[in-house]
Coordinates of C-alpha atoms in Angstrom, one line a residue:
X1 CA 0.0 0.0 0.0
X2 CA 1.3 3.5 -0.6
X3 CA 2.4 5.8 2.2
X4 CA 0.1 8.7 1.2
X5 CA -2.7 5.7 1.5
X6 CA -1.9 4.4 4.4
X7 CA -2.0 7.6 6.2
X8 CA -5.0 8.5 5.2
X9 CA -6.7 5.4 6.4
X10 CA -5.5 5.7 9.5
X11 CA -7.8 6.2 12.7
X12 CA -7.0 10.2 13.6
X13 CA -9.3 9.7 17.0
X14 CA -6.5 7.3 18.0
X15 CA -3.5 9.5 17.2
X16 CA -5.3 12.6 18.3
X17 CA -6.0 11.1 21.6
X18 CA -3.1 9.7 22.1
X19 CA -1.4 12.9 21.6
X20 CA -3.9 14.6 24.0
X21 CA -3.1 12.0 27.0
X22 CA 0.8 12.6 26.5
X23 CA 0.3 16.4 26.6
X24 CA -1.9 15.8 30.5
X25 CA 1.0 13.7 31.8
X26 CA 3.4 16.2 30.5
X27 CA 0.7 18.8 32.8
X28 CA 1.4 16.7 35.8
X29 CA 4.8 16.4 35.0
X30 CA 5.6 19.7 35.1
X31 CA 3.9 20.7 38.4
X32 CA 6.0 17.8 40.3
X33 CA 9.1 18.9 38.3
X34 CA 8.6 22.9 39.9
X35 CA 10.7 21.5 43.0
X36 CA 13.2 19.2 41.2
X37 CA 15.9 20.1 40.4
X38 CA 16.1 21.0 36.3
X39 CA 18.6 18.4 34.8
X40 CA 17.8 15.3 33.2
X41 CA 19.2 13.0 35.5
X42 CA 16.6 14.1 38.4
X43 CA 13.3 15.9 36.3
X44 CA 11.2 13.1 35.4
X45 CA 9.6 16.2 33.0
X46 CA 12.8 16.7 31.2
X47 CA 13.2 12.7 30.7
X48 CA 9.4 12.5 29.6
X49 CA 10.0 15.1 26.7
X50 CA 13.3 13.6 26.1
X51 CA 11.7 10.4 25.0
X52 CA 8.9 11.8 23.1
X53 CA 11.0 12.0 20.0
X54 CA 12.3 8.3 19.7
X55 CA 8.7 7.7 20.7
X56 CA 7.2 8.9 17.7
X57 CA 9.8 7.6 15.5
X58 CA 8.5 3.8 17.1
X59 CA 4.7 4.5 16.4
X60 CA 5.5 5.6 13.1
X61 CA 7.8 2.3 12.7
X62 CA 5.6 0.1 13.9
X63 CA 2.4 1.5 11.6
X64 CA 4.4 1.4 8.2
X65 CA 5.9 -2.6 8.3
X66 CA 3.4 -4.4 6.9
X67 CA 1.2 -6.8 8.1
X68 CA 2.9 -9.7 6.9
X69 CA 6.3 -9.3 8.8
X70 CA 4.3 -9.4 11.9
X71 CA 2.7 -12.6 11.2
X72 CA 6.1 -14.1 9.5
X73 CA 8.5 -13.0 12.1
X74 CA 6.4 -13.8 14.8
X75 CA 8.2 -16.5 16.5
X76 CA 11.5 -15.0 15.9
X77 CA 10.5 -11.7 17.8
X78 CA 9.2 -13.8 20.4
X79 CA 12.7 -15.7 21.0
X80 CA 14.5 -12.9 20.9
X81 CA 12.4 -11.0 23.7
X82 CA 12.5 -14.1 25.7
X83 CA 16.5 -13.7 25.7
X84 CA 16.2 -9.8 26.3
X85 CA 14.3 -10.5 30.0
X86 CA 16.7 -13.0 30.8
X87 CA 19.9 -11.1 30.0
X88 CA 19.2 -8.6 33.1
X89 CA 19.7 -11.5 35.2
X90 CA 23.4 -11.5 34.1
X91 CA 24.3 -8.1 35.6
X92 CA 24.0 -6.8 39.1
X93 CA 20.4 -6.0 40.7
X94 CA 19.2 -2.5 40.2
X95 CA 16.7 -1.6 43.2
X96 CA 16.8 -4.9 43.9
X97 CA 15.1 -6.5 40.9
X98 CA 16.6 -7.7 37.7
X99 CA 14.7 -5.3 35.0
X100 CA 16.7 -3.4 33.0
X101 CA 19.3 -3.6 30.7
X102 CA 21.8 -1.0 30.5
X103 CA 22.5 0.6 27.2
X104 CA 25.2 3.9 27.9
X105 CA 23.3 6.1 29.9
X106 CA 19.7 4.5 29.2
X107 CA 18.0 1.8 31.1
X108 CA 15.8 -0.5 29.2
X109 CA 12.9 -2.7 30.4
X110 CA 12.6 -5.3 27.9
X111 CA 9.3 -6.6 29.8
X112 CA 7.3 -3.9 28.9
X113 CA 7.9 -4.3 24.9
X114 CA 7.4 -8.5 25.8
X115 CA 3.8 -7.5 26.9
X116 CA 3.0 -6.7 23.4
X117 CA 5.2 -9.2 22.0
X118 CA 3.5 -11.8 23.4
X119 CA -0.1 -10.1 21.7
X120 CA 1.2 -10.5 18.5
X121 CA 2.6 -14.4 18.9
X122 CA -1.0 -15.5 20.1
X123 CA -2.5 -13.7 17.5
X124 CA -0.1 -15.6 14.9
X125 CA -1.2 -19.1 16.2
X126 CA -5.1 -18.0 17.3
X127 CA -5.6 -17.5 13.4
X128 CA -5.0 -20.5 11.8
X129 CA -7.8 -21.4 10.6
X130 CA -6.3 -25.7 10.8
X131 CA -6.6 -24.9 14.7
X132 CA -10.1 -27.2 16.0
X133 CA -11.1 -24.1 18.4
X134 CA -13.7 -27.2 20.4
X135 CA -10.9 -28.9 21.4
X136 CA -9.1 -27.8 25.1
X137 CA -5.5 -28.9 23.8
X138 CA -5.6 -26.5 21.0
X139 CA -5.1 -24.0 24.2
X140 CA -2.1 -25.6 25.4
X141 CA 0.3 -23.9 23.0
X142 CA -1.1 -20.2 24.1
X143 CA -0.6 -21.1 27.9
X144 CA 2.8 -22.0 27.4
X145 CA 3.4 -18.7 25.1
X146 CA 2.3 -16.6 27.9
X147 CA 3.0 -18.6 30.9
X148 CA 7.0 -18.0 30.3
X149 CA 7.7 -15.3 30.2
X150 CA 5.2 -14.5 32.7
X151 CA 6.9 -16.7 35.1
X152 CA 10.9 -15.1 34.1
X153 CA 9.1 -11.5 34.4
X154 CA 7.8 -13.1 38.2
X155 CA 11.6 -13.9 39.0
X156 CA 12.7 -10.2 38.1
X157 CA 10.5 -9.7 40.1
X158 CA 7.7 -7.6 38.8
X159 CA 4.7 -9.0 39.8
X160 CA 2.6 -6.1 37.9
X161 CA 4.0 -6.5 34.4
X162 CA 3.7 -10.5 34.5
X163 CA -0.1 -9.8 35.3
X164 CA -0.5 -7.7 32.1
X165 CA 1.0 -10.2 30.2
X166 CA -1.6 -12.6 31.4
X167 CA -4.0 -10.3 30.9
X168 CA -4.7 -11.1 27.2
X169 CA -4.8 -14.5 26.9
X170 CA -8.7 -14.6 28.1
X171 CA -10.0 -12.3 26.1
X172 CA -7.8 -13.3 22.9
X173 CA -8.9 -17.2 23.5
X174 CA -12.4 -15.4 23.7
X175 CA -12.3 -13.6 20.9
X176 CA -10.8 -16.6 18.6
X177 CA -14.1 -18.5 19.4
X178 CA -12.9 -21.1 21.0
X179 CA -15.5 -22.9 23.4
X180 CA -16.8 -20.7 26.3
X181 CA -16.2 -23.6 28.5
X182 CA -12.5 -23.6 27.9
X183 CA -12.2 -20.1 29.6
X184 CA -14.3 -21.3 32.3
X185 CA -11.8 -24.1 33.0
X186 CA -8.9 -21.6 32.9
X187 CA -10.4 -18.9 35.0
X188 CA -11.8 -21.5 37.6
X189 CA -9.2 -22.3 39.3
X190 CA -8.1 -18.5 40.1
X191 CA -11.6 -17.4 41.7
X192 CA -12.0 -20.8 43.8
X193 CA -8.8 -19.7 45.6
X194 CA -9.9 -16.1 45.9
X195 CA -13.4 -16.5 46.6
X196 CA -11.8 -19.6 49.3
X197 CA -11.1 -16.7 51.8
X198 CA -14.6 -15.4 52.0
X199 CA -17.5 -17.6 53.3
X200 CA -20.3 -16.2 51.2
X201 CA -18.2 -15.8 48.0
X202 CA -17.1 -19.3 48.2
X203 CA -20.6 -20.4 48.2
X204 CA -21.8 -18.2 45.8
X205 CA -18.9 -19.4 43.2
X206 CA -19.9 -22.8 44.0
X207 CA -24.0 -22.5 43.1
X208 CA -22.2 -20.6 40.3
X209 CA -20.3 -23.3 39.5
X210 CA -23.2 -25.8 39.2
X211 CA -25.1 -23.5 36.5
X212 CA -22.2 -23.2 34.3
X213 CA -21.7 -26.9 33.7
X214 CA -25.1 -27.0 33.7
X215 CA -24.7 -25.0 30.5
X216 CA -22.2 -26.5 29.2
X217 CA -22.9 -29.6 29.4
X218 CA -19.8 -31.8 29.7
X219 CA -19.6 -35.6 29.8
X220 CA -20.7 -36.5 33.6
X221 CA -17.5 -37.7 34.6
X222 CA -15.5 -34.8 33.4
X223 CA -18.1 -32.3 35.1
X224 CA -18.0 -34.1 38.7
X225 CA -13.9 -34.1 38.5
X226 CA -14.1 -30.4 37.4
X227 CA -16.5 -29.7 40.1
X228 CA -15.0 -31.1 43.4
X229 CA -11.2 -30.0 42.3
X230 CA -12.2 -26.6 41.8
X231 CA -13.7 -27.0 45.3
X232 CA -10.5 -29.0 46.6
X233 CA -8.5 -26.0 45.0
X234 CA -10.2 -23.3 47.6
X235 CA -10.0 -25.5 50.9
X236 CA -6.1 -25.6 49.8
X237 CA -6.2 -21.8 49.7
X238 CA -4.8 -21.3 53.5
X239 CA -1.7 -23.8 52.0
X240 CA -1.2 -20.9 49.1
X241 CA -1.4 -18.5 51.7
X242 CA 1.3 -19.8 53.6
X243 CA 3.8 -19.3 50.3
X244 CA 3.5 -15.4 50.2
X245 CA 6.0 -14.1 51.8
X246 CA 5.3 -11.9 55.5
X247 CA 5.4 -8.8 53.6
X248 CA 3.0 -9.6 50.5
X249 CA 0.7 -10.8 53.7
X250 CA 1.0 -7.3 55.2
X251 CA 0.0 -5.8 51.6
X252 CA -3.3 -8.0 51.7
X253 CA -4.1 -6.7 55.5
X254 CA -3.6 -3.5 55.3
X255 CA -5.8 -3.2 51.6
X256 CA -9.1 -4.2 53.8
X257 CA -7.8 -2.4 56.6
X258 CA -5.2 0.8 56.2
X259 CA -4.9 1.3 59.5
X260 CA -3.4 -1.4 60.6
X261 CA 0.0 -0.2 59.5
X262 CA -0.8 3.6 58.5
X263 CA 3.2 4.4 58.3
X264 CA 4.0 1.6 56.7
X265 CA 2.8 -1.0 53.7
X266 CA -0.6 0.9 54.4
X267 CA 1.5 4.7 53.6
X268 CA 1.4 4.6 49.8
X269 CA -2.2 4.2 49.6
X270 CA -3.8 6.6 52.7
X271 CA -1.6 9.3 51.3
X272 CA -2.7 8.8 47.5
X273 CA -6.6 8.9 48.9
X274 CA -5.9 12.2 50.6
X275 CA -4.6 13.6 47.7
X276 CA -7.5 12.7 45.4
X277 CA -9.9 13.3 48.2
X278 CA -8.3 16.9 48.7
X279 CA -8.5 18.2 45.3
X280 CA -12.5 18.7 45.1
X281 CA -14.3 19.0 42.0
X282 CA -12.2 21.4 40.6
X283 CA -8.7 21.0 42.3
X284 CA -6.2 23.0 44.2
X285 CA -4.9 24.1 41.0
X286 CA -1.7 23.4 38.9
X287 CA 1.1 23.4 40.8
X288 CA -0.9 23.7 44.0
X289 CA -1.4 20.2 45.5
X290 CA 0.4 20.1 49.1
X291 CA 0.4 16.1 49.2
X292 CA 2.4 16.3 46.0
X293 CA 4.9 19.4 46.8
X294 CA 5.6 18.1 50.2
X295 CA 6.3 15.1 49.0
X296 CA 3.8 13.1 51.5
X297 CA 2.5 10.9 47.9
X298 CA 5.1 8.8 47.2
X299 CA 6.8 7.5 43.2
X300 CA 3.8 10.1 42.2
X301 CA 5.9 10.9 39.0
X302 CA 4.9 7.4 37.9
X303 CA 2.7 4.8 39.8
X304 CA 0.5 7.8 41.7
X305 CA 0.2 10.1 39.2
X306 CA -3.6 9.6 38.9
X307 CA -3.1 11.4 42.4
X308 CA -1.3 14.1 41.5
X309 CA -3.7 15.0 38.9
X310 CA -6.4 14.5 41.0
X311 CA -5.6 16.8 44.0
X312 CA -4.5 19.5 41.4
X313 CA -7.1 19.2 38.7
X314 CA -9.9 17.7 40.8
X315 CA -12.7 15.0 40.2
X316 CA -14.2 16.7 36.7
X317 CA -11.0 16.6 35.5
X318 CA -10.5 13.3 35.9
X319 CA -13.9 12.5 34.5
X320 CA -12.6 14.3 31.0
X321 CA -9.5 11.9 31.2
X322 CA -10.9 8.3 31.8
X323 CA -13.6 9.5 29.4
X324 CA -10.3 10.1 27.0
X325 CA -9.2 6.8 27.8
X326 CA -12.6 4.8 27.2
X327 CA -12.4 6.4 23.7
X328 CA -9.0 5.3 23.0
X329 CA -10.2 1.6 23.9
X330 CA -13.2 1.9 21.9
X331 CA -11.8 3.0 18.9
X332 CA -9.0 0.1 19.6
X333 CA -11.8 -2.1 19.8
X334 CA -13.8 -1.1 16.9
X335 CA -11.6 -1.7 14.7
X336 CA -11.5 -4.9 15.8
X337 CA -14.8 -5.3 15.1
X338 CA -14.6 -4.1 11.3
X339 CA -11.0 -6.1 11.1
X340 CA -11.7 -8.2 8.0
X341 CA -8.8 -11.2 8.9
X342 CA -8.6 -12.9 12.3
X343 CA -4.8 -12.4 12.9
X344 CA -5.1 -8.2 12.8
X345 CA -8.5 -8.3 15.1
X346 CA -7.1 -10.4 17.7
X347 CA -3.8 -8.2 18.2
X348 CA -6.2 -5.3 18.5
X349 CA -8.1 -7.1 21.3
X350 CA -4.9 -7.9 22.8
X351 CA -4.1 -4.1 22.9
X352 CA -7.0 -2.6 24.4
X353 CA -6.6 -5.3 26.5
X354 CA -2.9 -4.1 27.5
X355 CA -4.1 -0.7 28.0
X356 CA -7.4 -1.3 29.8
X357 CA -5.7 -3.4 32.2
X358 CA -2.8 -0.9 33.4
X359 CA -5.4 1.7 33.4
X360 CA -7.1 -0.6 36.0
X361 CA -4.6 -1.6 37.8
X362 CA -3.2 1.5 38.0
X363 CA -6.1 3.4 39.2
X364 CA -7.7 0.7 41.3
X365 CA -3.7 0.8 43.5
X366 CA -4.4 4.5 43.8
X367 CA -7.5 4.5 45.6
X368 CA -7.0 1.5 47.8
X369 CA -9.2 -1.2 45.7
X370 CA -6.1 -4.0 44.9
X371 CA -2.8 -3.9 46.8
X372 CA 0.0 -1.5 45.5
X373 CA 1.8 -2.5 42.5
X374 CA 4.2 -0.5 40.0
X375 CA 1.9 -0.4 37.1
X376 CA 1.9 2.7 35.3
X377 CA -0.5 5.0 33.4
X378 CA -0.3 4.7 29.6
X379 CA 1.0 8.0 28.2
X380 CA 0.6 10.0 32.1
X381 CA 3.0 8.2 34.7
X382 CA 6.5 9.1 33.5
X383 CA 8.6 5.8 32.5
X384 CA 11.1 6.0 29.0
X385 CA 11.0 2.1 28.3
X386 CA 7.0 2.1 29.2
X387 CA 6.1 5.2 26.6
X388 CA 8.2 4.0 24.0
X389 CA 5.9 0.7 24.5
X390 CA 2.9 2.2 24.4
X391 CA 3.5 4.5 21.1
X392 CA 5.1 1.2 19.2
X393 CA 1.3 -0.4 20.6
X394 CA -0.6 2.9 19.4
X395 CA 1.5 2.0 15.9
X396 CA 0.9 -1.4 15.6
X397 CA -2.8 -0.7 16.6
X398 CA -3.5 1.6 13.8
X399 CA -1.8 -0.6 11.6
X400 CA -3.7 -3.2 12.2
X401 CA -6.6 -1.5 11.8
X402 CA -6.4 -0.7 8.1
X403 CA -7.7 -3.2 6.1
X404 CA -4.9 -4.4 4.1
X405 CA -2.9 -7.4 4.2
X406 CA 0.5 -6.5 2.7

């Protein structure tokens, strides 16, 4: 397809808002950067702008290959990132995880490109159109795609990057058409253990349980073994408890109860409520939030900046911006819809997926919903390695939104 073409086909609600969310987290940026010194090695602002460049050359990188190197080189890619989040493990730790790879002056987290990566692999072997979708084992291939690097990126560790790279698999097995019931015996096993810890819950999942083979419909035998070990799965739930560690424990308290360590794992989060709280409707104004200036919100240039925004912007701002969000997903998604070939519709699910689930993540952890984890806010929380990601995924998006197969 010609350049001129191409361009013109592409989605400009995508680009535009895209542009539009950079430009707020460049806002909040700037407010936390009034105190900081003004060199690149301590503004976050500076390093934010700095990146914006290399950024744009990405997204326009990843929109002009054609379609057909993604699918070829696929597996290749796929390898090759697999090396890239091991090779940190050869150096020295680096705030006491293995992340980054150390290129002059820059620092490179390979597991936030692999998140992506990993999109475009299931999305390669999800459209064959050989694969019998009614079949469980057709599955096993895409666990094991997403299951290693998940489990290297848990070793790092960086529990909230290997969830995102989980995060996809459901709705991309989903959206391939594979059986409904398949999902259901993935997703099983994770709710009997959390619903085990909760009296009510567990019962309710277990009625729930009941109805869906009901449904489904499997052969008697395979539904009573499904059944009881999902069941068996939740009374071993105090055993799994056991295996976090005293301090991921402590996380889980004091998320239903702050106050039980206020000072402490419970800080992050009772600061980052006062700071949203605080700000109103409107907001103390740019440059005017005390939590942030007095430096009582913690990492707030990058997993709390939904905070900073909020106590300086206030509430109707932050209305505008998920709003701005929703329609970058929706658009994403749309052109999912209108996709006409399997392998460009499914990396487009696995997108929005990417970016629905750090804005989740990200914004539940800010207001005390899950436990705190260093997820950051696509195109707001400052992060080189995570914006160049998310423009190369705003690339490959539009990309695979025009309908051409080249």
């Amino acid at each position: 397809m010609e350049i001129i073409e191409k361009i013109r086909e592409a989605n400009y609600v995508i680009i535009g808002v895209t542009f539009l969310l950079f430009l707020i987290g460049l806002v909040g940026l700037s407010s936390i950067a009034i105190h900081q010194d003004a060199t690149i090695q301590s503004s976050s602002f500076l390093k934010q702008t700095l990146f914006v460049l290399p950024g744009i050359v990405l997204f326009i990188f990843t929109f002009y290959l054609p379609k057909s190197f993604y699918h070829k080189s696929a597996y290749w890619v796929y390898g090759f990132i697999l090396l890239a989040i091991l090779f940190p493990f050869i150096g020295e730790k680096i705030a006491g995880t293995y992340r980054w790879i150390d290129i002059g002056p820059l620092g490179i987290q390979p597991s936030e490109f692999s998140k992506w990566i990993v999109v475009i692999v299931l999305a390669r072997y999800l459209s064959d159109y050989n694969l019998d979708l009614n079949k469980f084992r057709t599955l096993i291939i895409p666990i094991i795609v997403v299951t290693i690097p998940t489990v290297i990126v848990l070793k790092q560790p960086d529990l909230g990057s290997a969830i995102i790279i989980l995060s996809s698999l459901i709705p991309m097995i989903y959206w391939s058409k594979v059986n409904p019931y398949f999902i259901f015996l993935l997703a099983g096993p994770f709710i009997s253990i959390l619903t085990a810890f909760h009296n009510i819950s567990f019962t309710i999942w277990g009625i729930s349980m009941l109805g869906i083979l009901y449904v489904a419909r499997p052969n008697l035998i395979q539904g009573v073994i499904t059944y009881f070990s999902f069941l068996l799965l939740g009374l071993f739930s105090p055993w799994i408890w056991s295996l976090l560690t005293p301090y991921q424990q402590k996380r889980i308290f004091t998320l239903l109860n702050p106050e039980l360590d206020p000072l402490g794992s419970a800080y992050q989060v009772i600061q980052s409520q006062t700071a949203i709280g605080s700000g109103g409707l409107f907001g103390k104004g740019w440059g005017n939030g005390t939590q942030t200036h007095l430096k009582f919100l913690p990492v707030q240039e990058s997993d709390f900046m939904i905070s900073v925004l909020g106590e300086e912007l206030g509430f109707g701002f932050m209305i505008v911006l998920f709003c701005l969000f929703a329609l970058l997903i929706f658009q994403i998604v749309k052109l999912a819809f209108v996709s006409n070939d399997r392998f460009s519709s499914l990396i487009l699910i696995g997108i929005g997926t990417i970016f629905l689930s750090h804005i989740f993540v990200n914004t539940a952890m800010a207001v005390g919903l899950i436990p705190v984890k260093g997820l950051p806010l696509p195109f707001i929380s400052a992060g080189g390695s995570f914006l160049l990601s998310c423009f190369m995924m705003i690339g490959l998006a539009l990309n695979m939104g025009i309908n051409t197969f080249e």
